[in-house]
Coordinates of C-alpha atoms in Angstrom, one line a residue:
X3 CA 0.0 0.0 0.0
X4 CA 1.1 3.6 -0.5
X5 CA 3.0 5.1 2.5
X6 CA 2.4 8.8 2.3
X7 CA 0.1 11.7 1.5
X8 CA 1.6 14.6 -0.3
X9 CA 0.4 18.1 0.8
X10 CA 1.0 21.1 -1.4
X11 CA 1.0 24.1 0.9
X12 CA 0.9 27.2 -1.3
X13 CA 1.4 30.3 0.9
X14 CA 1.8 34.0 0.5
X15 CA 5.5 34.1 0.5
X16 CA 6.6 30.5 -0.3
X17 CA 5.4 27.2 -1.7
X18 CA 6.0 24.0 0.2
X19 CA 5.5 20.3 -0.3
X20 CA 5.2 18.0 2.8
X21 CA 5.0 14.3 3.0
X22 CA 2.9 12.9 5.9
X23 CA 2.8 9.3 7.1
X24 CA -0.1 7.4 8.6
X25 CA 0.6 8.7 12.1
X26 CA 0.2 12.3 10.8
X27 CA 3.9 12.8 11.2
X28 CA 6.1 14.9 8.8
X29 CA 8.5 12.7 6.8
X30 CA 10.0 15.2 4.4
X31 CA 9.6 18.9 3.5
X32 CA 10.7 21.1 0.6
X33 CA 10.2 24.8 0.4
X34 CA 10.9 27.6 -2.0
X35 CA 10.2 31.4 -1.7
X36 CA 9.0 33.5 -4.6
X37 CA 9.0 37.2 -5.4
X38 CA 6.6 39.7 -4.0
X39 CA 5.6 42.7 -6.1
X40 CA 4.5 46.1 -4.8
X41 CA 3.8 48.3 -7.9
X42 CA 2.4 51.1 -5.8
X43 CA 1.3 51.8 -2.3
X44 CA -1.5 49.5 -1.2
X45 CA -1.0 47.1 -4.1
X46 CA 0.4 43.6 -3.7
X47 CA 0.9 41.2 -6.6
X48 CA 2.4 37.8 -7.4
X49 CA 3.4 36.2 -10.7
X50 CA 1.1 33.2 -11.0
X51 CA 3.7 31.3 -13.0
X52 CA 6.2 31.9 -10.2
X53 CA 3.7 30.3 -7.9
X54 CA 3.1 27.3 -10.2
X55 CA 6.8 26.8 -10.9
X56 CA 7.8 27.0 -7.3
X57 CA 5.0 24.6 -6.2
X58 CA 5.9 22.1 -8.9
X59 CA 9.6 22.3 -8.1
X60 CA 9.1 21.5 -4.4
X61 CA 6.7 18.7 -5.1
X62 CA 9.3 17.1 -7.4
X63 CA 12.1 17.8 -5.0
X64 CA 10.5 16.3 -1.9
X65 CA 10.1 13.0 -3.7
X66 CA 13.5 13.1 -5.5
X67 CA 15.6 14.2 -2.6
X68 CA 14.1 11.5 -0.3
X69 CA 14.2 8.7 -2.8
X70 CA 10.4 8.3 -2.8
X71 CA 8.6 7.1 -6.0
X72 CA 5.2 8.4 -7.0
X73 CA 3.8 4.9 -6.5
X74 CA 4.2 5.5 -2.7
X75 CA 1.9 8.5 -2.7
X76 CA -1.7 7.6 -1.9
X77 CA -3.1 11.1 -2.8
X78 CA -2.4 14.8 -3.0
X79 CA -4.0 17.6 -1.1
X80 CA -3.8 21.3 -1.7
X81 CA -3.9 24.1 0.9
X82 CA -3.6 27.6 -0.5
X83 CA -3.4 31.3 0.3
X84 CA -7.0 32.4 -0.1
X85 CA -8.6 35.3 -2.0
X86 CA -5.5 35.9 -4.2
X87 CA -7.0 36.2 -7.7
X88 CA -5.7 34.8 -11.0
X89 CA -7.2 35.3 -14.5
X90 CA -5.8 33.2 -17.3
X91 CA -6.3 32.1 -20.9
X92 CA -7.9 28.6 -21.1
X93 CA -6.2 27.8 -24.4
X94 CA -2.6 28.9 -23.6
X95 CA -2.7 28.5 -19.8
X96 CA -1.0 31.9 -19.5
X97 CA -2.1 34.5 -16.9
X98 CA -3.4 37.8 -18.3
X99 CA -1.8 39.8 -15.6
X100 CA -0.1 39.3 -12.2
X101 CA -2.2 37.8 -9.5
X102 CA -3.8 40.3 -7.1
X103 CA -2.9 39.2 -3.6
X104 CA -5.3 39.0 -0.7
X105 CA -3.5 41.8 1.0
X106 CA -4.0 44.2 -1.9
X107 CA -6.2 47.3 -1.2
X108 CA -6.7 48.7 -4.7
X109 CA -10.5 47.9 -4.7
X110 CA -11.3 49.7 -1.5
X111 CA -13.0 52.6 -3.4
X112 CA -15.1 50.0 -5.3
X113 CA -16.2 48.5 -1.9
X114 CA -17.1 52.0 -0.7
X115 CA -19.2 52.6 -3.8
X116 CA -21.1 49.3 -3.3
X117 CA -21.8 50.1 0.3
X118 CA -23.0 53.6 -0.7
X119 CA -25.3 52.1 -3.2
X120 CA -26.9 50.0 -0.4
X121 CA -25.5 46.6 -1.4
X122 CA -23.6 45.7 1.8
X123 CA -26.5 43.7 3.3
X124 CA -27.0 41.3 0.3
X125 CA -23.3 40.5 0.2
X126 CA -23.2 39.8 4.0
X127 CA -26.4 37.8 4.0
X128 CA -25.5 35.6 1.0
X129 CA -21.7 35.2 1.5
X130 CA -21.2 35.7 5.3
X131 CA -18.5 38.3 4.4
X132 CA -18.2 42.1 4.7
X133 CA -17.6 44.2 1.7
X134 CA -13.9 44.6 1.7
X135 CA -11.0 44.7 -0.7
X136 CA -9.7 41.6 0.9
X137 CA -11.9 39.2 -1.0
X138 CA -11.6 38.0 -4.6
X139 CA -14.8 39.3 -6.3
X140 CA -13.8 42.9 -6.5
X141 CA -10.3 41.9 -7.6
X142 CA -11.7 39.9 -10.5
X143 CA -14.0 42.8 -11.4
X144 CA -11.0 45.2 -11.4
X145 CA -9.1 42.9 -13.8
X146 CA -12.1 42.5 -16.1
X147 CA -12.7 46.2 -16.1
X148 CA -9.1 47.2 -17.0
X149 CA -7.6 44.4 -19.2
X150 CA -8.6 45.2 -22.8
X151 CA -11.3 42.8 -24.1
X152 CA -11.2 40.7 -20.9
X153 CA -14.9 40.8 -20.1
X154 CA -16.0 39.9 -23.6
X155 CA -13.5 37.1 -23.7
X156 CA -14.7 35.8 -20.3
X157 CA -18.3 35.9 -21.6
X158 CA -17.2 33.7 -24.6
X159 CA -15.6 31.2 -22.2
X160 CA -12.1 31.9 -23.3
X161 CA -10.8 32.9 -19.8
X162 CA -10.7 31.2 -16.4
X163 CA -10.8 32.8 -13.0
X164 CA -9.5 31.1 -9.9
X165 CA -8.1 31.5 -6.5
X166 CA -4.7 29.7 -6.1
X167 CA -6.3 26.3 -5.6
X168 CA -8.0 26.5 -8.9
X169 CA -4.9 27.7 -10.6
X170 CA -2.8 24.8 -9.2
X171 CA -5.5 22.2 -10.0
X172 CA -5.6 23.5 -13.6
X173 CA -1.9 23.2 -14.0
X174 CA -1.6 19.9 -12.1
X175 CA -4.2 18.3 -14.4
X176 CA -2.7 19.7 -17.6
X177 CA -5.6 22.1 -18.0
X178 CA -8.3 19.4 -17.8
X179 CA -10.0 20.5 -14.6
X180 CA -11.2 24.0 -13.6
X181 CA -12.5 23.6 -10.1
X182 CA -12.5 24.9 -6.5
X183 CA -13.9 23.8 -3.2
X184 CA -16.5 25.6 -1.0
X185 CA -13.9 26.8 1.5
X186 CA -12.3 28.9 -1.3
X187 CA -15.4 29.8 -3.2
X188 CA -16.8 31.2 0.1
X189 CA -14.0 33.8 0.0
X190 CA -15.0 35.4 -3.3
X191 CA -18.0 37.6 -2.5
X192 CA -19.7 35.6 -5.3
X193 CA -20.8 32.4 -3.4
X194 CA -24.0 31.8 -1.4
X195 CA -22.7 29.9 1.6
X196 CA -26.3 28.7 2.5
X197 CA -27.1 27.1 -0.8
X198 CA -23.4 26.5 -1.6
X199 CA -23.4 27.7 -5.2
X200 CA -22.5 30.8 -7.2
X201 CA -25.0 33.5 -6.7
X202 CA -26.5 35.1 -9.9
X203 CA -27.5 38.4 -8.1
X204 CA -24.0 39.0 -6.8
X205 CA -22.4 38.1 -10.2
X206 CA -24.7 40.8 -11.8
X207 CA -23.7 43.4 -9.2
X208 CA -20.0 42.9 -10.0
X209 CA -20.6 42.3 -13.7
X210 CA -18.8 39.0 -13.7
X211 CA -19.7 36.4 -16.4
X212 CA -20.6 33.0 -14.9
X213 CA -18.6 31.3 -17.7
X214 CA -15.3 32.5 -16.1
X215 CA -16.0 30.6 -12.8
X216 CA -14.7 27.2 -11.7
X217 CA -16.9 24.2 -10.8
X218 CA -17.4 23.9 -7.1
X219 CA -16.6 20.4 -5.8
X220 CA -16.1 18.7 -2.4
X221 CA -13.1 19.6 -0.2
X222 CA -12.5 15.9 0.3
X223 CA -13.3 13.3 -2.4
X224 CA -12.3 12.0 -5.9
X225 CA -11.7 15.5 -7.4
X226 CA -9.1 15.0 -10.2
X227 CA -6.0 13.2 -11.3
X228 CA -2.5 14.7 -11.7
X229 CA -0.9 14.7 -15.1
X230 CA 1.4 11.7 -14.9
X231 CA 4.3 13.7 -16.5
X232 CA 4.6 15.9 -13.5
X233 CA 5.5 13.5 -10.7
X234 CA 5.8 10.2 -12.5
X235 CA 2.4 8.8 -12.0
X236 CA -1.3 9.8 -12.3
X237 CA -1.7 10.5 -8.5
X238 CA -5.3 11.3 -7.4
X239 CA -6.0 14.9 -6.2
X240 CA -8.5 14.3 -3.4
X241 CA -8.2 17.3 -1.0
X242 CA -8.6 21.0 -1.4
X243 CA -9.1 23.7 1.2
X244 CA -8.2 27.3 1.8
X245 CA -5.2 27.5 4.1
X246 CA -7.1 28.6 7.3
X247 CA -9.9 26.1 6.9
X248 CA -7.2 23.4 6.3
X249 CA -5.4 24.5 9.5
X250 CA -8.6 24.2 11.5
X251 CA -9.1 20.7 10.1
X252 CA -5.5 19.9 10.8
X253 CA -5.9 21.1 14.4
X254 CA -8.8 18.6 14.8
X255 CA -11.2 21.5 15.7
X256 CA -13.9 19.2 14.4
X257 CA -16.7 20.1 16.9
X258 CA -18.7 23.3 17.5
X259 CA -17.0 25.6 19.9
X260 CA -13.4 24.6 19.2
X261 CA -11.0 27.2 17.9
X262 CA -7.5 27.7 16.5
X263 CA -5.3 30.7 15.6
X264 CA -2.7 30.5 12.8
X265 CA 0.2 32.9 13.0
X266 CA 1.4 33.2 9.5
X267 CA 1.8 36.3 7.3
X268 CA -1.5 37.3 8.8
X269 CA -3.3 35.8 11.8
X270 CA -6.5 33.9 11.3
X271 CA -8.7 32.9 14.2
X272 CA -11.4 30.4 13.4
X273 CA -14.1 28.8 15.5
X274 CA -16.1 25.7 14.5
X275 CA -19.9 26.6 14.5
X276 CA -21.2 23.2 13.4
X277 CA -23.5 22.5 10.4
X278 CA -24.9 26.0 10.1
X279 CA -23.3 29.4 9.4
X280 CA -23.5 31.8 12.4
X281 CA -24.3 35.5 11.9
X282 CA -21.9 37.8 13.7
X283 CA -22.8 40.9 15.6
X284 CA -19.2 41.9 15.7
X285 CA -18.2 41.9 12.0
X286 CA -16.7 38.4 12.1
X287 CA -17.0 36.4 9.0
X288 CA -19.2 33.3 8.5
X289 CA -17.5 30.9 6.1
X290 CA -17.5 27.3 4.9
X291 CA -14.9 25.2 6.6
X292 CA -14.9 22.1 4.4
X293 CA -17.3 19.8 2.6
X294 CA -17.4 16.1 2.1
X295 CA -20.1 14.0 0.5
X296 CA -22.1 17.2 0.1
X297 CA -22.1 17.9 3.8
X298 CA -20.5 21.1 5.1
X299 CA -19.0 22.3 8.3
X300 CA -19.1 26.1 9.0
X301 CA -16.7 28.4 10.8
X302 CA -16.7 31.9 12.3
X303 CA -13.5 33.7 11.3
X304 CA -11.6 36.8 12.3
X305 CA -8.7 38.0 10.1
X306 CA -5.5 40.0 11.0
X307 CA -3.7 41.2 7.9
X308 CA -0.3 41.8 9.5
X309 CA 0.7 39.0 11.8
X310 CA 4.1 37.4 11.2
X311 CA 4.5 39.9 8.4
X312 CA 5.2 42.6 11.0
X313 CA 8.3 40.6 12.0
X314 CA 9.3 40.4 8.4
X315 CA 8.9 44.1 8.2
X316 CA 11.3 44.6 11.2
X317 CA 13.8 42.4 9.4
X318 CA 13.5 43.5 5.7
X319 CA 12.5 47.2 5.9
X320 CA 13.9 48.4 9.2
X321 CA 16.9 46.0 9.5
X322 CA 16.3 45.6 13.2
X323 CA 17.0 41.8 13.1
X324 CA 18.9 39.6 10.7
X325 CA 16.5 36.6 10.9
X326 CA 12.8 36.4 11.8
X327 CA 13.6 34.1 14.7
X328 CA 15.9 36.7 16.3
X329 CA 12.9 38.8 17.3
X330 CA 12.1 36.7 20.4
X331 CA 15.5 37.2 22.0
X332 CA 15.5 40.9 21.2
X333 CA 12.0 41.4 22.6
X334 CA 12.8 39.3 25.7
X335 CA 15.7 41.5 26.5
X336 CA 13.3 44.1 28.0
X337 CA 10.6 43.3 30.6
X338 CA 7.9 45.1 28.7
X339 CA 7.4 47.4 25.7
X340 CA 8.0 50.5 27.8
X341 CA 4.6 51.9 26.8
X342 CA 5.3 51.6 23.1
X343 CA 2.5 50.4 20.9
X344 CA 2.9 49.3 17.3
X345 CA -0.3 49.1 15.2
X346 CA 0.7 47.1 12.1
X347 CA -2.0 48.5 9.8
X348 CA 0.4 48.6 6.9
X349 CA -2.3 47.1 4.6
X350 CA -5.3 48.3 6.5
X351 CA -7.1 46.6 9.5
X352 CA -9.1 43.4 9.3
X353 CA -11.7 42.3 11.8
X354 CA -13.4 43.7 13.8
X355 CA -12.6 47.1 12.2
X356 CA -12.5 46.4 8.5
X357 CA -10.7 49.7 7.8
X358 CA -8.8 49.7 4.5
X359 CA -7.7 53.2 5.1
X360 CA -5.9 52.6 8.4
X361 CA -2.1 52.7 8.2
X362 CA 0.7 51.5 10.5
X363 CA 1.6 53.6 13.5
X364 CA 4.3 53.5 16.2
X365 CA 3.1 55.3 19.4
X366 CA 4.2 56.0 22.9
X367 CA 7.9 56.5 22.0
X368 CA 10.1 58.3 24.6
X369 CA 13.8 59.2 24.6
X370 CA 14.5 55.8 26.3
X371 CA 12.7 53.7 23.7
X372 CA 15.0 51.4 21.8
X373 CA 14.7 48.6 19.2
X374 CA 14.0 46.0 21.9
X375 CA 10.9 47.9 23.0
X376 CA 9.8 48.1 19.4
X377 CA 10.4 44.4 18.8
X378 CA 8.4 43.6 21.9
X379 CA 5.6 45.9 20.8
X380 CA 5.6 44.1 17.5
X381 CA 5.0 40.7 19.1
X382 CA 2.4 42.2 21.5
X383 CA 0.6 43.7 18.4
X384 CA 0.1 40.3 17.0
X385 CA -1.3 39.1 20.3
X386 CA -3.5 42.2 20.8
X387 CA -5.1 41.8 17.4
X388 CA -5.9 38.2 18.0
X389 CA -7.2 38.9 21.5
X390 CA -9.7 41.4 20.1
X391 CA -10.9 38.8 17.6
X392 CA -11.4 36.1 20.3
X393 CA -13.3 38.5 22.5
X394 CA -15.7 39.4 19.7
X395 CA -16.1 35.8 18.7
X396 CA -16.9 34.6 22.2
X397 CA -19.7 37.2 22.3
X398 CA -21.1 36.0 19.0
X399 CA -21.0 32.3 20.1
X400 CA -22.4 33.1 23.6
X401 CA -19.9 30.8 25.3
X402 CA -16.4 31.1 26.7
X403 CA -13.5 29.3 25.0
X404 CA -11.7 26.7 27.0
X405 CA -8.5 26.8 25.1
X406 CA -7.0 28.2 21.9
X407 CA -5.0 25.8 19.6
X408 CA -2.3 27.6 17.7
X409 CA 0.0 26.9 14.7
X410 CA 1.9 28.7 12.0
X411 CA 5.5 29.9 11.8
X412 CA 5.3 32.4 14.6
X413 CA 3.7 29.8 16.9
X414 CA 7.2 28.6 17.6
X415 CA 7.8 31.9 19.5
X416 CA 7.3 31.1 23.2
X417 CA 7.2 34.8 24.2
X418 CA 4.5 35.5 21.7
X419 CA 2.3 32.6 22.9
X420 CA 2.8 33.5 26.6
X421 CA 1.8 37.1 25.7
X422 CA -1.2 35.7 23.9
X423 CA -2.4 33.6 26.8
X424 CA -2.0 36.6 29.1
X425 CA -4.1 38.8 26.9
X426 CA -6.8 36.1 26.3
X427 CA -7.0 34.8 29.8
X428 CA -7.3 31.2 28.5
X429 CA -4.6 28.6 27.9
X430 CA -2.9 28.6 24.5
X431 CA -1.9 25.1 23.3
X432 CA 0.7 24.4 20.7
X433 CA 0.5 20.9 19.0
X434 CA 3.4 18.6 18.3
X435 CA 2.9 19.1 14.6
X436 CA 2.6 22.8 13.9
X437 CA 2.4 22.5 10.1
X438 CA -1.3 22.1 10.5
X439 CA -2.2 23.9 7.2
X440 CA -0.5 21.2 5.2
X441 CA -1.7 18.5 7.7
X442 CA -5.3 19.6 7.2
X443 CA -4.9 19.3 3.4
X444 CA -3.3 15.9 3.9
X445 CA -6.1 14.7 6.2
X446 CA -8.8 15.8 3.7
X447 CA -7.0 14.0 0.9
X448 CA -6.3 10.9 3.0
X449 CA -9.8 10.5 4.2
X450 CA -11.0 10.4 0.6
X451 CA -8.8 7.4 -0.2
X452 CA -9.1 5.5 3.1
X453 CA -5.6 6.4 4.2
X454 CA -7.3 7.4 7.4
X455 CA -10.6 5.9 8.3
X456 CA -12.6 8.7 9.8
X457 CA -12.4 11.9 11.8
X458 CA -12.2 10.1 15.1
X459 CA -8.9 8.6 14.0
X460 CA -7.7 12.1 13.1
X461 CA -8.6 13.4 16.6
X462 CA -6.6 10.6 18.2
X463 CA -3.5 11.7 16.3
X464 CA -3.6 15.3 17.6
X465 CA -1.2 15.8 20.5
X466 CA -0.2 18.9 22.5
X467 CA 3.4 19.9 22.7
X468 CA 3.1 22.7 25.2
X469 CA 0.4 24.7 27.1
X470 CA 0.8 28.3 27.9
X471 CA -1.3 29.3 31.0
X472 CA -2.4 32.9 31.5
X473 CA -0.4 34.7 34.2
X474 CA -1.5 38.4 33.9
X475 CA -4.0 39.7 36.5
X476 CA -7.3 40.6 35.0
X477 CA -6.9 44.4 35.8
X478 CA -3.6 44.6 34.0
X479 CA -4.9 42.7 31.0
X480 CA -7.8 45.2 30.8
X481 CA -5.4 48.1 31.0
X482 CA -3.2 46.8 28.3
X483 CA -6.1 46.2 26.0
X484 CA -7.4 49.7 26.6
X485 CA -4.0 51.1 25.7
X486 CA -4.0 49.1 22.5
X487 CA -7.5 50.3 21.5
X488 CA -6.3 53.9 22.0
X489 CA -3.4 53.3 19.7
X490 CA -5.6 51.7 17.1
X491 CA -7.9 54.8 17.0
X492 CA -4.8 56.9 16.1
X493 CA -4.2 54.7 13.1
X494 CA -7.7 54.4 11.8
X495 CA -8.9 56.2 8.6
X496 CA -5.4 57.6 8.1
X497 CA -5.2 57.3 4.3
X498 CA -8.7 58.7 3.9
X499 CA -8.0 61.7 6.1
X500 CA -4.7 62.2 4.3
X501 CA -6.5 62.5 0.9
X502 CA -9.2 64.8 2.4
X503 CA -6.4 67.0 3.7
X504 CA -4.6 67.0 0.4
X505 CA -7.9 68.1 -1.3
X506 CA -8.4 70.9 1.2
X507 CA -4.8 72.1 0.5
X508 CA -5.4 72.2 -3.2
X509 CA -3.1 69.3 -3.9
X510 CA -3.8 66.2 -6.0
X511 CA -4.4 63.2 -3.7
X512 CA -2.8 59.9 -4.6
X513 CA -5.1 58.0 -6.9
X514 CA -6.2 54.7 -5.3
X515 CA -7.4 53.0 -8.5
X516 CA -6.1 53.6 -12.0

C-alpha cells in the first residue's frame, strides 16, 4: 500500500511540499520562496507562473531528494493562500496579468461605492462576508474592467478565474479541470454559503460572467488526477481547502466551539460553529470550513492582515533583526514594551474594524525607547489583534472558549504565545505538529482514499506539545487592551483623512485606483 500523503501548501511568500505518514507525522519537507511585487502603495501582486513553478519544483524535490517514488503517494491535497486572484487564458494557460494578492487594497473605493449604493447587506447575507477589498470578487471585477477585451473574452468562455487552488488544480491536471472547493469559493463575495453555489445576483452586481467561474466540488473526495508527466504517476488529487480552513481541520477542531489561531503572514482565528453558518454581531466572517459527500461544516473567522508579516517588516524594511527568529531574544531583553505600541495596519485593518484606510503607527515613544521595545511591541501587536478577535467571537458564540489551539511559523515563538495567553485569559496550546495547514490538506486527501478511516482517527492523532497558561492579572490585562485600542484609534482612517487634507490644501491626492 502507499505510504504517504503529499500536501502542497501554497502560501503568500513561499510554496511547500510536505509528506505525511499514517501517524500524521512529517516525513519530508521542501520549500521555495517566490517574489513579492508592490507596484504602488496598497498594491500587492504575485506572478502566478512563479507560484506554479515553485510549487511544482518543491513537489518534485520532496520526492526526488528523499528517494520516494510516485507509487508510494496515496493522494495529493492542496492548501492555498486564499482570495488571491488569477485570471488566465484557457487555451494557452497563461495568466493575463499578475495575480492580485489577498493583502491588496486597490479595490477599497469600489467596496465603498457598493456600500454607498446599499448593497452591503445582500453580500453579507448571502456570503457571510463584509464588503472589503480583501476578497476575490472585486479583484476579479478590477481585472475584467481594466484588461482590454477581458470581459468579452470571459463571456465567450475563453478565460478562467480562480483562486490559487483553482490555478494549481488547472496546472496539475494539464488544463483538464477548472475547479474549486466551497472553502475557497466562500471567500470570493460571489458564493452563497447557505445554498453553496455561485450567486447570480452577486455576479450581476459585480458584472462577472458565470462562464469564467470554476466548478465547485467537495473539499475531500475524488476530485481530479494529476498529469502523470509531473511526478511520474497519475496520482489522485483528493483534498482542497483554503489554508485557514485546512489548518482548522489539521488542528482537529472538528466540533462546535473549538477554535484555532494560525500565526502566518496574517493571523486567522477560526471557530467551528457546526453545520450552520453563524451570523456575527461583531463583524466576524461566517464561512464554509470544508465539505465532504455534500455535507459542510461552518466556521466563524476573524482575520488579521499583518501577523508574522510585522516581524518580516522589522527584518526587511527596518533592518532591526537579521532573521525572523531573532525577534524573540530581542523582545525578551526588556521586561515590557516601555509603553510603546505598534499598530501594524500597513495594509489596513481586518476584523473587527475592516478599515482599508488605516495605516501603520508607532506610538508611545520616549527618549529611552529602543529597538528591543519596538520588537516587543511588534510581538504584542500580533497578540493584541488576536485577543480582540477572540473577545468578539466569544460574544457571538455566547460561550467562553476553554483553550486556543495555535499553529503557523510564529507559533514557535514562546514569548508571543505567553503574551497571547496573558491577553486572552485562557490557555494557549501548541501541538506537536505545527504544520497544521499542510496537515489539514493531507487529512482531507487521505480520508477520501481510506488512508485514514474517519475523523475520530484524526482526533486521536492530535497531541499537545506545550500549554501556555495565562499569568497576567485581569486588571492589568484590561489596562493593556485599553491602551491598544487607544493606539488603534490613532491609526484608523489615516489614508482617507490624508486624501481629504490634500484636497483641502489644493493638492492632488494619490489615486487609489487607476
